[in-house]
Amino acid sequence: MLLSLRKFSSLFFLGTCLFFISSPSAFSFPLLSDDIKNVLVDGSYSEKSEAFTNLSDLAVENDGTLEFLQQALEGNVVFHKEEKLFYVIKEIDDAYQLTAVSSDEIIDIDSKDGYGKLKTNNQVRQSLRQDIARLQMKSSSAQLRKLALEEIIKNPSEENVELVKGFYENEQDPDVKESMELFLSLGVIKFSDDEAELNSAIESLAGNLEPVVINELKVFSDETEVSALKKKADIAISAIESKIRFYEKIEILYFGLSFGSVLVLAGIGLAITFGVMGVINMAHGELIMLGAYTTYVIQQLMPDHIGLSIIVAIPCAFMVSALAGIAMERLVIRHLYGRTLETLLATFGISLILQQAVRTVFSPLNKTVVTPDWMSGLLEINSVLSLTWNRLYIIIFCMLVFFLLLLIMNKTSLGLQVRAVAQNRNMARAMGVRSSRVDVLTFGLGSGIAGVAGVALSLLTNVGPNLGQAYIIDSFMVVVFGGVGNLFGTLLAGMSLGVMNKVLEPWTGAVLAKIFILLFIILFIQKRPQGLFPQRGRAAEN
């Protein structure tokens, strides 16, 4: 029930038989005449549409017509088959609550026997939407008037054009007035024969990105016999199409940056461990997977706080993957330093063990992490460009993780020791740096960041035992392309590969896009083996 509907101002007058003032605490519905009741029960669909329209035309302030039409549109109106009394039905557990139309009587029933549902079809529902929009145009709420115009603009009938004209002069809200101007221009294009009016309307519509605008201009261009107007309409269509192509490129760039952010999060931990320790960690994808499963478990433990659970999952996923990485380093990898091929085989074996462990604990079936409300929905820039909030948050999250890691590497003693070991391990040891301690902390840090990447991935895809395998190759491509151990190189490489992937996908498909990117990296490495930003130091030179 929308209490704000009591603020509607009326431009129509009605006989006393339909006037009804509702109480603030109850449903407000109109009085229905016997003729309207008979039509709604036994009439044809076209007769029902006409009855609803007549009811909306006769509506007065606070008579509940708008609420009644909305309930009818949602399919919540029933009637008693014998008495032809109308009710709004609401299901409560296994019973039903009926609120009588034309009175505030509330009835509780266990069964719908003896009651019939008010039947509608697409024609009636479309008519109802238009009737509701016309009533909303009388609202004191600018937001409701704007919503009403968005509905009315889908059907620029002469009746609706005259309705909007009646409200235009007194409209104070600039956004609503702009929407009215758009609608009236469309009305001119559709119904006017005056060449001066048509010229002015086409000029006002040029560059407007509403889908209905370009459709109406194309119809007008095909039907008009005036060559000057046709040429002007075609120019306006070209301008709109040019803008649409521009915003499509912006959308591709946005999707590319969001995918690149995932690649950066997935690859940046690997860049640290690979750059410092020279370990090819084939279990890095499974560390990402552990972070994703940690997010799923946290949500199961906090079912009533989904929004907060994502925040809680970030440090938890970091700790779980970091501890798993430290265990790997202490138990296996520390014995294989300097033997690159053996570290590759050992970590590949660990990845298989982790996958099977997850299958045993969680089953092989994919799990779903619920996206919280504050990450759902769209940021609507205009009619053709909308940015999903979850991808925008992932881009921001990637930047936060990157700059936090940069801060650790450049402003802490651990970061200084990591850079020293990466550049020249033997010299670092000679200067008193405990390289074994640096190794375990570095591996834990890189693994923890992989877990954080799992949190981001869990919001974009299903969580399953094979989640990490889908990103391990991409992670290595990011590291190699950017330059081993270089954070800025990893950032630039991840974002570049993400954008390249999304640019190629519409032309080649997802699989071929990855193949072309892999071929590009192979050719690039042939010319520049050190990557975009090569590592510095004697160890790197050797």
XYZ file of C-alpha atoms in Angstrom:
542
model
C 0.000 0.000 0.000
C 1.383 3.393 -0.950
C 0.376 5.937 1.668
C 1.991 8.714 -0.338
C -0.856 8.361 -2.841
C -3.031 10.421 -0.421
C -1.101 13.469 -1.627
C -2.414 13.173 -5.198
C -4.102 16.282 -6.531
C -7.156 15.818 -8.716
C -8.055 17.533 -11.963
C -11.205 15.462 -12.445
C -14.602 15.733 -10.759
C -16.888 12.857 -9.838
C -20.423 12.291 -8.683
C -20.941 11.488 -5.049
C -21.440 7.747 -5.700
C -17.698 7.134 -6.187
C -16.352 9.470 -3.532
C -14.658 7.691 -0.631
C -12.159 8.903 1.933
C -10.033 6.158 3.508
C -8.699 6.080 7.021
C -4.920 6.427 7.440
C -4.508 2.942 8.843
C -6.569 0.963 6.313
C -6.587 0.050 2.648
C -8.258 2.661 0.477
C -10.295 1.413 -2.475
C -12.979 2.992 -4.655
C -16.684 2.272 -4.548
C -17.586 0.133 -7.539
C -20.911 0.472 -9.296
C -22.921 -2.636 -10.179
C -22.249 -2.042 -13.862
C -18.490 -2.025 -13.323
C -18.692 -5.136 -11.142
C -20.633 -7.012 -13.818
C -18.166 -6.042 -16.520
C -15.134 -7.026 -14.410
C -16.679 -10.410 -13.632
C -18.356 -11.395 -16.913
C -17.215 -8.861 -19.528
C -14.772 -9.389 -22.365
C -11.173 -8.290 -22.020
C -11.761 -5.177 -24.127
C -14.772 -4.288 -21.954
C -12.646 -4.736 -18.831
C -9.992 -2.408 -20.253
C -12.649 0.202 -20.948
C -14.102 -0.193 -17.442
C -10.702 0.318 -15.801
C -10.079 3.378 -17.972
C -13.467 4.862 -17.079
C -12.771 4.186 -13.407
C -9.411 6.014 -13.623
C -10.964 8.952 -15.507
C -13.535 9.407 -12.742
C -11.052 9.108 -9.886
C -10.946 11.746 -7.167
C -8.477 12.471 -4.420
C -7.990 9.623 -1.926
C -10.706 7.418 -3.397
C -8.251 4.512 -3.685
C -8.595 4.007 -7.438
C -4.840 3.986 -7.989
C -4.307 1.348 -5.302
C -7.134 -0.763 -6.739
C -5.684 -0.605 -10.277
C -2.227 -1.553 -9.009
C -3.626 -4.547 -7.136
C -5.556 -5.596 -10.259
C -2.373 -5.325 -12.338
C -0.511 -7.529 -9.850
C -3.297 -10.139 -9.947
C -4.328 -9.687 -6.312
C -8.045 -8.949 -6.876
C -10.684 -11.665 -6.336
C -14.474 -11.598 -6.165
C -17.174 -13.598 -4.420
C -18.849 -15.627 -7.143
C -22.385 -15.256 -5.790
C -22.387 -11.799 -4.206
C -19.955 -10.229 -6.709
C -18.104 -8.440 -3.909
C -14.477 -7.600 -4.701
C -11.524 -8.165 -2.389
C -7.762 -7.767 -2.396
C -6.269 -11.091 -1.387
C -3.087 -11.670 0.585
C -1.695 -15.099 1.417
C -0.542 -15.540 5.020
C 1.042 -18.932 5.765
C -1.608 -21.475 4.682
C -4.553 -19.072 4.986
C -5.736 -15.949 3.158
C -6.649 -12.445 4.238
C -9.245 -10.562 2.192
C -9.620 -6.781 2.286
C -12.979 -5.693 0.902
C -13.013 -3.165 -1.918
C -15.362 -0.225 -1.166
C -15.075 -0.884 2.588
C -12.386 -1.557 5.161
C -13.716 -4.985 6.139
C -11.011 -7.651 6.554
C -11.917 -11.353 6.269
C -9.713 -14.363 7.062
C -10.400 -17.536 5.055
C -8.746 -20.952 4.836
C -9.743 -21.726 1.252
C -10.433 -19.760 -1.924
C -13.485 -21.897 -2.692
C -16.368 -19.685 -3.710
C -14.044 -16.916 -4.903
C -12.886 -16.214 -8.432
C -9.800 -14.337 -9.600
C -10.240 -11.198 -11.667
C -8.903 -12.365 -15.032
C -6.729 -10.161 -17.217
C -4.659 -10.601 -20.355
C -1.809 -8.656 -21.946
C -4.243 -6.146 -23.459
C -5.884 -5.439 -20.096
C -2.551 -5.245 -18.272
C -1.180 -2.799 -20.835
C -4.297 -0.679 -20.435
C -3.950 -0.846 -16.648
C -0.367 0.398 -16.832
C -1.496 3.369 -18.885
C -4.392 4.082 -16.497
C -2.048 3.915 -13.497
C 0.436 6.211 -15.220
C -2.272 8.782 -15.943
C -3.288 8.764 -12.273
C 0.330 9.068 -11.153
C 0.682 12.166 -13.307
C -1.512 13.901 -10.725
C 0.823 12.984 -7.849
C 2.601 15.620 -5.800
C 5.699 13.377 -5.916
C 8.094 14.284 -8.738
C 9.483 10.745 -8.682
C 6.027 9.241 -9.275
C 5.329 11.711 -12.069
C 8.645 10.773 -13.674
C 7.762 7.060 -13.453
C 4.359 7.811 -14.950
C 5.970 9.560 -17.921
C 8.325 6.619 -18.476
C 5.252 4.409 -18.828
C 3.179 6.841 -20.890
C 6.055 7.473 -23.294
C 5.804 3.846 -24.424
C 2.415 4.688 -25.923
C 2.340 8.294 -27.215
C -1.377 8.306 -27.989
C -3.224 11.532 -28.758
C -5.132 11.156 -25.490
C -1.887 10.935 -23.514
C -0.393 13.863 -25.410
C -3.339 16.046 -24.422
C -3.037 14.799 -20.828
C 0.644 15.776 -20.595
C -0.048 19.144 -22.216
C -2.493 19.859 -19.423
C 0.224 19.348 -16.782
C 3.172 20.860 -18.654
C 2.686 24.569 -17.864
C 2.360 24.000 -14.097
C 5.225 21.508 -13.782
C 7.999 22.800 -11.516
C 10.452 19.892 -11.396
C 13.099 20.333 -14.170
C 13.632 16.603 -14.731
C 9.918 15.913 -15.058
C 9.508 18.924 -17.344
C 12.341 17.657 -19.548
C 10.610 14.270 -19.812
C 7.365 16.044 -20.692
C 9.116 17.985 -23.460
C 10.489 14.725 -24.841
C 7.048 13.151 -24.806
C 5.387 16.159 -26.430
C 8.054 16.199 -29.158
C 7.308 12.542 -29.837
C 3.634 13.446 -30.013
C 4.400 16.062 -32.645
C 6.437 13.548 -34.673
C 3.614 11.035 -34.488
C 0.501 13.165 -34.941
C 1.336 16.639 -36.304
C 1.334 17.718 -39.957
C 2.764 21.187 -39.313
C 6.216 21.408 -40.911
C 7.491 24.060 -38.502
C 6.430 21.990 -35.499
C 8.016 18.883 -36.997
C 11.305 20.731 -37.618
C 11.401 21.932 -34.031
C 10.519 18.484 -32.667
C 13.229 16.733 -34.695
C 15.819 19.258 -33.483
C 14.821 18.671 -29.867
C 14.994 14.871 -30.290
C 18.392 14.802 -32.035
C 20.905 13.122 -29.773
C 18.302 11.792 -27.315
C 19.147 8.188 -26.400
C 15.705 6.960 -25.325
C 14.940 3.822 -27.430
C 11.476 5.119 -28.345
C 13.031 8.244 -29.905
C 15.117 6.500 -32.551
C 12.243 4.114 -33.299
C 9.775 6.939 -33.863
C 12.284 8.904 -35.956
C 12.891 5.873 -38.186
C 9.148 5.388 -38.669
C 8.752 9.084 -39.453
C 11.675 9.012 -41.913
C 10.149 6.055 -43.753
C 6.661 7.556 -43.926
C 7.210 11.275 -44.555
C 7.012 12.591 -48.096
C 8.766 15.879 -47.313
C 12.390 15.426 -48.388
C 13.725 18.186 -46.114
C 12.118 16.620 -43.061
C 13.282 13.158 -44.079
C 16.865 14.425 -44.417
C 16.691 16.133 -41.045
C 15.294 12.998 -39.408
C 18.058 10.864 -40.963
C 20.718 13.256 -39.612
C 19.152 13.026 -36.147
C 19.098 9.212 -36.389
C 22.786 9.161 -37.389
C 23.682 11.385 -34.417
C 21.808 9.096 -32.030
C 23.396 5.946 -33.495
C 26.838 7.531 -33.191
C 26.214 8.240 -29.513
C 24.958 4.693 -28.969
C 28.138 3.248 -30.508
C 30.240 5.498 -28.263
C 28.473 4.349 -25.104
C 28.701 0.713 -26.234
C 32.480 1.173 -26.343
C 32.369 2.672 -22.854
C 30.413 -0.369 -21.666
C 32.948 -2.755 -23.231
C 35.752 -0.812 -21.527
C 33.904 -1.055 -18.212
C 33.414 -4.813 -18.518
C 37.053 -5.132 -19.562
C 38.258 -3.187 -16.520
C 36.079 -5.270 -14.193
C 37.405 -8.508 -15.708
C 40.915 -7.058 -15.599
C 40.427 -6.285 -11.888
C 39.665 -9.959 -11.296
C 42.813 -10.908 -13.234
C 44.873 -8.453 -11.188
C 43.530 -9.838 -7.908
C 44.143 -13.385 -9.124
C 47.634 -12.669 -10.427
C 49.113 -10.191 -7.974
C 49.675 -12.771 -5.237
C 51.338 -15.065 -7.760
C 53.521 -12.186 -8.923
C 54.876 -11.774 -5.389
C 55.652 -15.448 -4.751
C 56.972 -16.089 -8.251
C 59.083 -12.936 -8.245
C 60.628 -13.415 -4.804
C 60.891 -17.180 -4.539
C 60.975 -18.363 -8.141
C 58.230 -20.917 -7.369
C 55.762 -21.888 -10.070
C 52.764 -22.422 -7.835
C 50.197 -24.482 -9.742
C 48.017 -24.559 -6.601
C 47.487 -20.794 -6.726
C 44.058 -21.303 -8.309
C 43.033 -23.556 -5.421
C 44.017 -20.825 -2.950
C 41.574 -18.575 -4.827
C 39.002 -21.352 -4.547
C 39.521 -21.564 -0.762
C 38.781 -17.846 -0.490
C 35.558 -18.292 -2.468
C 34.441 -21.210 -0.282
C 35.270 -19.183 2.816
C 32.864 -16.509 1.554
C 30.190 -19.162 1.065
C 30.705 -20.549 4.597
C 30.570 -17.071 6.160
C 27.271 -16.416 4.408
C 25.873 -19.693 5.738
C 26.882 -18.637 9.252
C 25.343 -15.151 8.817
C 22.132 -15.750 6.840
C 20.432 -12.679 8.286
C 23.351 -10.345 7.568
C 24.238 -10.998 3.914
C 25.548 -7.467 3.371
C 27.858 -7.647 6.373
C 28.966 -11.199 5.565
C 30.915 -10.047 2.494
C 32.889 -7.583 4.612
C 33.577 -10.262 7.238
C 34.579 -12.742 4.527
C 37.480 -10.599 3.263
C 39.801 -10.966 6.305
C 38.586 -14.530 6.895
C 39.383 -15.553 3.295
C 42.784 -13.878 3.586
C 43.600 -15.829 6.752
C 42.370 -19.198 5.437
C 44.316 -18.975 2.170
C 47.361 -17.452 3.885
C 47.504 -20.300 6.416
C 47.072 -22.849 3.621
C 49.906 -21.160 1.709
C 52.180 -21.102 4.749
C 51.504 -24.818 5.354
C 52.393 -25.551 1.704
C 55.614 -23.586 1.977
C 56.728 -25.136 5.278
C 55.814 -28.729 4.428
C 56.712 -29.001 0.748
C 58.046 -25.983 -1.115
C 60.906 -25.100 1.260
C 62.572 -28.395 0.322
C 62.406 -27.648 -3.414
C 63.870 -24.131 -3.786
C 65.995 -23.847 -6.911
C 64.296 -26.853 -8.538
C 61.634 -25.128 -10.599
C 60.271 -28.170 -12.416
C 59.865 -30.098 -9.175
C 57.991 -27.199 -7.515
C 55.651 -27.147 -10.503
C 54.903 -30.874 -10.171
C 54.595 -30.732 -6.385
C 52.197 -27.783 -6.366
C 50.162 -29.406 -9.135
C 49.755 -32.429 -6.873
C 48.734 -30.150 -3.994
C 46.117 -28.528 -6.220
C 44.558 -31.932 -6.931
C 44.519 -32.738 -3.200
C 42.811 -29.439 -2.369
C 40.205 -29.963 -5.083
C 39.376 -33.428 -3.806
C 39.258 -32.191 -0.210
C 36.712 -29.544 -1.182
C 34.644 -32.133 -3.072
C 34.633 -34.327 0.020
C 33.638 -31.534 2.416
C 31.244 -29.486 0.244
C 30.278 -31.999 -2.495
C 31.162 -31.580 -6.193
C 28.125 -29.365 -6.792
C 28.545 -25.640 -7.271
C 27.575 -23.308 -4.447
C 26.061 -19.860 -4.823
C 27.149 -16.770 -2.922
C 24.310 -14.273 -2.592
C 25.114 -10.766 -3.780
C 24.156 -8.291 -1.017
C 21.636 -5.561 -1.727
C 24.244 -2.804 -1.612
C 26.107 -4.499 -4.478
C 23.016 -5.288 -6.559
C 21.354 -3.240 -9.230
C 22.590 -0.780 -11.808
C 24.103 2.667 -11.893
C 22.130 4.139 -14.802
C 24.169 6.731 -16.672
C 21.662 7.109 -19.506
C 19.217 5.009 -21.511
C 21.922 2.939 -23.214
C 24.647 2.803 -20.554
C 24.138 1.168 -17.173
C 26.968 0.010 -14.913
C 26.423 -2.924 -12.582
C 27.262 -2.061 -8.990
C 28.982 -5.379 -8.227
C 31.549 -4.898 -10.999
C 32.136 -1.298 -9.957
C 32.782 -2.390 -6.374
C 35.210 -5.067 -7.609
C 37.186 -2.455 -9.562
C 37.351 -0.250 -6.455
C 38.230 -3.250 -4.293
C 41.051 -4.230 -6.673
C 42.507 -0.721 -6.469
C 42.326 -0.759 -2.657
C 44.096 -4.129 -2.462
C 46.730 -3.003 -4.946
C 47.576 0.238 -3.134
C 47.524 -1.488 0.258
C 49.992 -4.064 -1.049
C 52.081 -1.279 -2.590
C 52.129 0.423 0.798
C 53.279 -2.786 2.484
C 56.025 -3.344 -0.077
C 57.365 0.233 0.048
C 56.748 1.428 3.604
C 57.313 -1.590 5.881
C 60.353 -3.570 6.920
C 58.798 -6.711 5.469
C 58.439 -4.997 2.110
C 62.056 -3.835 2.230
C 63.265 -7.353 3.001
C 61.053 -8.844 0.268
C 62.497 -6.444 -2.306
C 66.012 -7.175 -1.105
C 65.570 -10.945 -1.391
C 63.904 -10.572 -4.796
C 66.807 -8.498 -6.154
C 69.699 -10.473 -4.677
C 69.012 -13.288 -2.212
C 72.666 -13.954 -1.317
C 73.469 -10.313 -0.683
C 70.325 -9.983 1.439
C 71.459 -12.931 3.551
C 74.882 -11.378 3.940
C 73.186 -8.216 5.256
C 71.394 -10.223 7.950
C 68.019 -10.766 6.287
C 66.501 -14.090 7.291
C 65.506 -15.231 3.835
C 63.631 -18.304 5.088
C 61.379 -16.086 7.245
C 60.869 -13.718 4.294
C 59.959 -16.688 2.096
C 57.234 -17.975 4.402
C 55.772 -14.516 5.018
C 55.864 -13.700 1.320
C 54.170 -16.957 0.425
C 51.546 -16.336 3.105
C 50.938 -12.796 1.841
C 50.620 -13.890 -1.789
C 48.334 -16.777 -0.839
C 46.179 -14.499 1.317
C 45.681 -12.094 -1.578
C 44.631 -15.086 -3.698
C 41.974 -15.787 -1.066
C 40.770 -12.195 -1.272
C 40.507 -12.639 -5.049
C 38.249 -15.610 -4.311
C 35.865 -13.316 -2.435
C 35.523 -11.112 -5.524
C 35.114 -14.081 -7.858
C 32.421 -15.646 -5.691
C 30.221 -12.615 -6.451
C 30.614 -13.035 -10.217
C 30.396 -16.793 -10.699
C 29.391 -20.008 -8.981
C 31.731 -21.425 -6.344
C 32.953 -24.921 -7.193
C 35.985 -27.217 -6.876
C 37.216 -26.226 -10.347
C 36.917 -22.478 -9.809
C 40.656 -21.930 -9.488
C 41.516 -23.902 -12.624
C 39.661 -21.353 -14.740
C 42.004 -18.561 -13.604
C 45.416 -20.160 -13.048
C 46.496 -19.798 -16.696
C 45.217 -16.212 -16.786
C 47.169 -15.483 -13.598
C 50.427 -16.715 -15.120
C 49.773 -14.723 -18.309
C 49.289 -11.565 -16.231
C 52.540 -12.174 -14.306
C 54.628 -12.973 -17.372
C 53.192 -10.141 -19.469
C 53.589 -7.531 -16.726
C 57.062 -8.553 -15.623
C 57.829 -11.066 -12.875
C 57.555 -9.539 -9.408
C 56.540 -6.041 -10.561
C 53.296 -4.811 -9.017
C 52.674 -1.975 -11.471
C 53.374 -4.382 -14.322
C 50.817 -6.800 -12.911
C 48.206 -4.036 -12.642
C 48.771 -2.780 -16.174
C 48.948 -6.300 -17.616
C 45.770 -7.459 -15.875
C 43.746 -4.434 -16.947
C 45.120 -4.590 -20.510
C 44.362 -8.295 -20.924
C 40.892 -7.822 -19.425
C 40.030 -5.040 -21.882
C 41.545 -6.934 -24.830
C 39.508 -9.998 -23.908
C 36.206 -8.078 -23.801
C 36.988 -6.222 -27.041
C 37.674 -9.482 -28.898
C 34.792 -11.528 -27.462
C 32.000 -9.987 -29.587
C 34.020 -10.682 -32.728
C 35.575 -14.067 -32.021
C 33.745 -15.626 -29.071
C 35.112 -16.284 -25.587
C 37.330 -19.270 -26.464
C 38.987 -17.750 -29.543
C 39.508 -14.489 -27.665
C 41.598 -16.292 -25.048
C 43.544 -18.109 -27.779
C 44.347 -14.850 -29.582
C 45.471 -13.266 -26.307
C 47.707 -16.255 -25.570
C 49.250 -15.990 -29.049
C 49.796 -12.267 -28.496
C 51.615 -12.906 -25.208
C 53.784 -15.612 -26.806
C 54.823 -13.217 -29.571
C 55.356 -10.413 -27.067
C 57.580 -12.559 -24.858
C 59.660 -13.492 -27.906
C 60.512 -9.819 -28.340
C 60.596 -8.835 -24.654
C 61.235 -11.857 -22.406
C 61.320 -9.755 -19.214
C 57.747 -8.491 -19.705
C 56.499 -4.909 -19.646
C 58.392 -3.975 -16.465
C 61.421 -6.240 -15.980
C 62.708 -6.983 -12.484
C 65.921 -5.219 -11.447
C 68.877 -6.627 -9.562
C 71.656 -9.159 -9.983
C 69.346 -12.114 -9.423
C 67.131 -10.891 -12.232
C 70.100 -10.436 -14.533
C 71.273 -13.960 -13.842
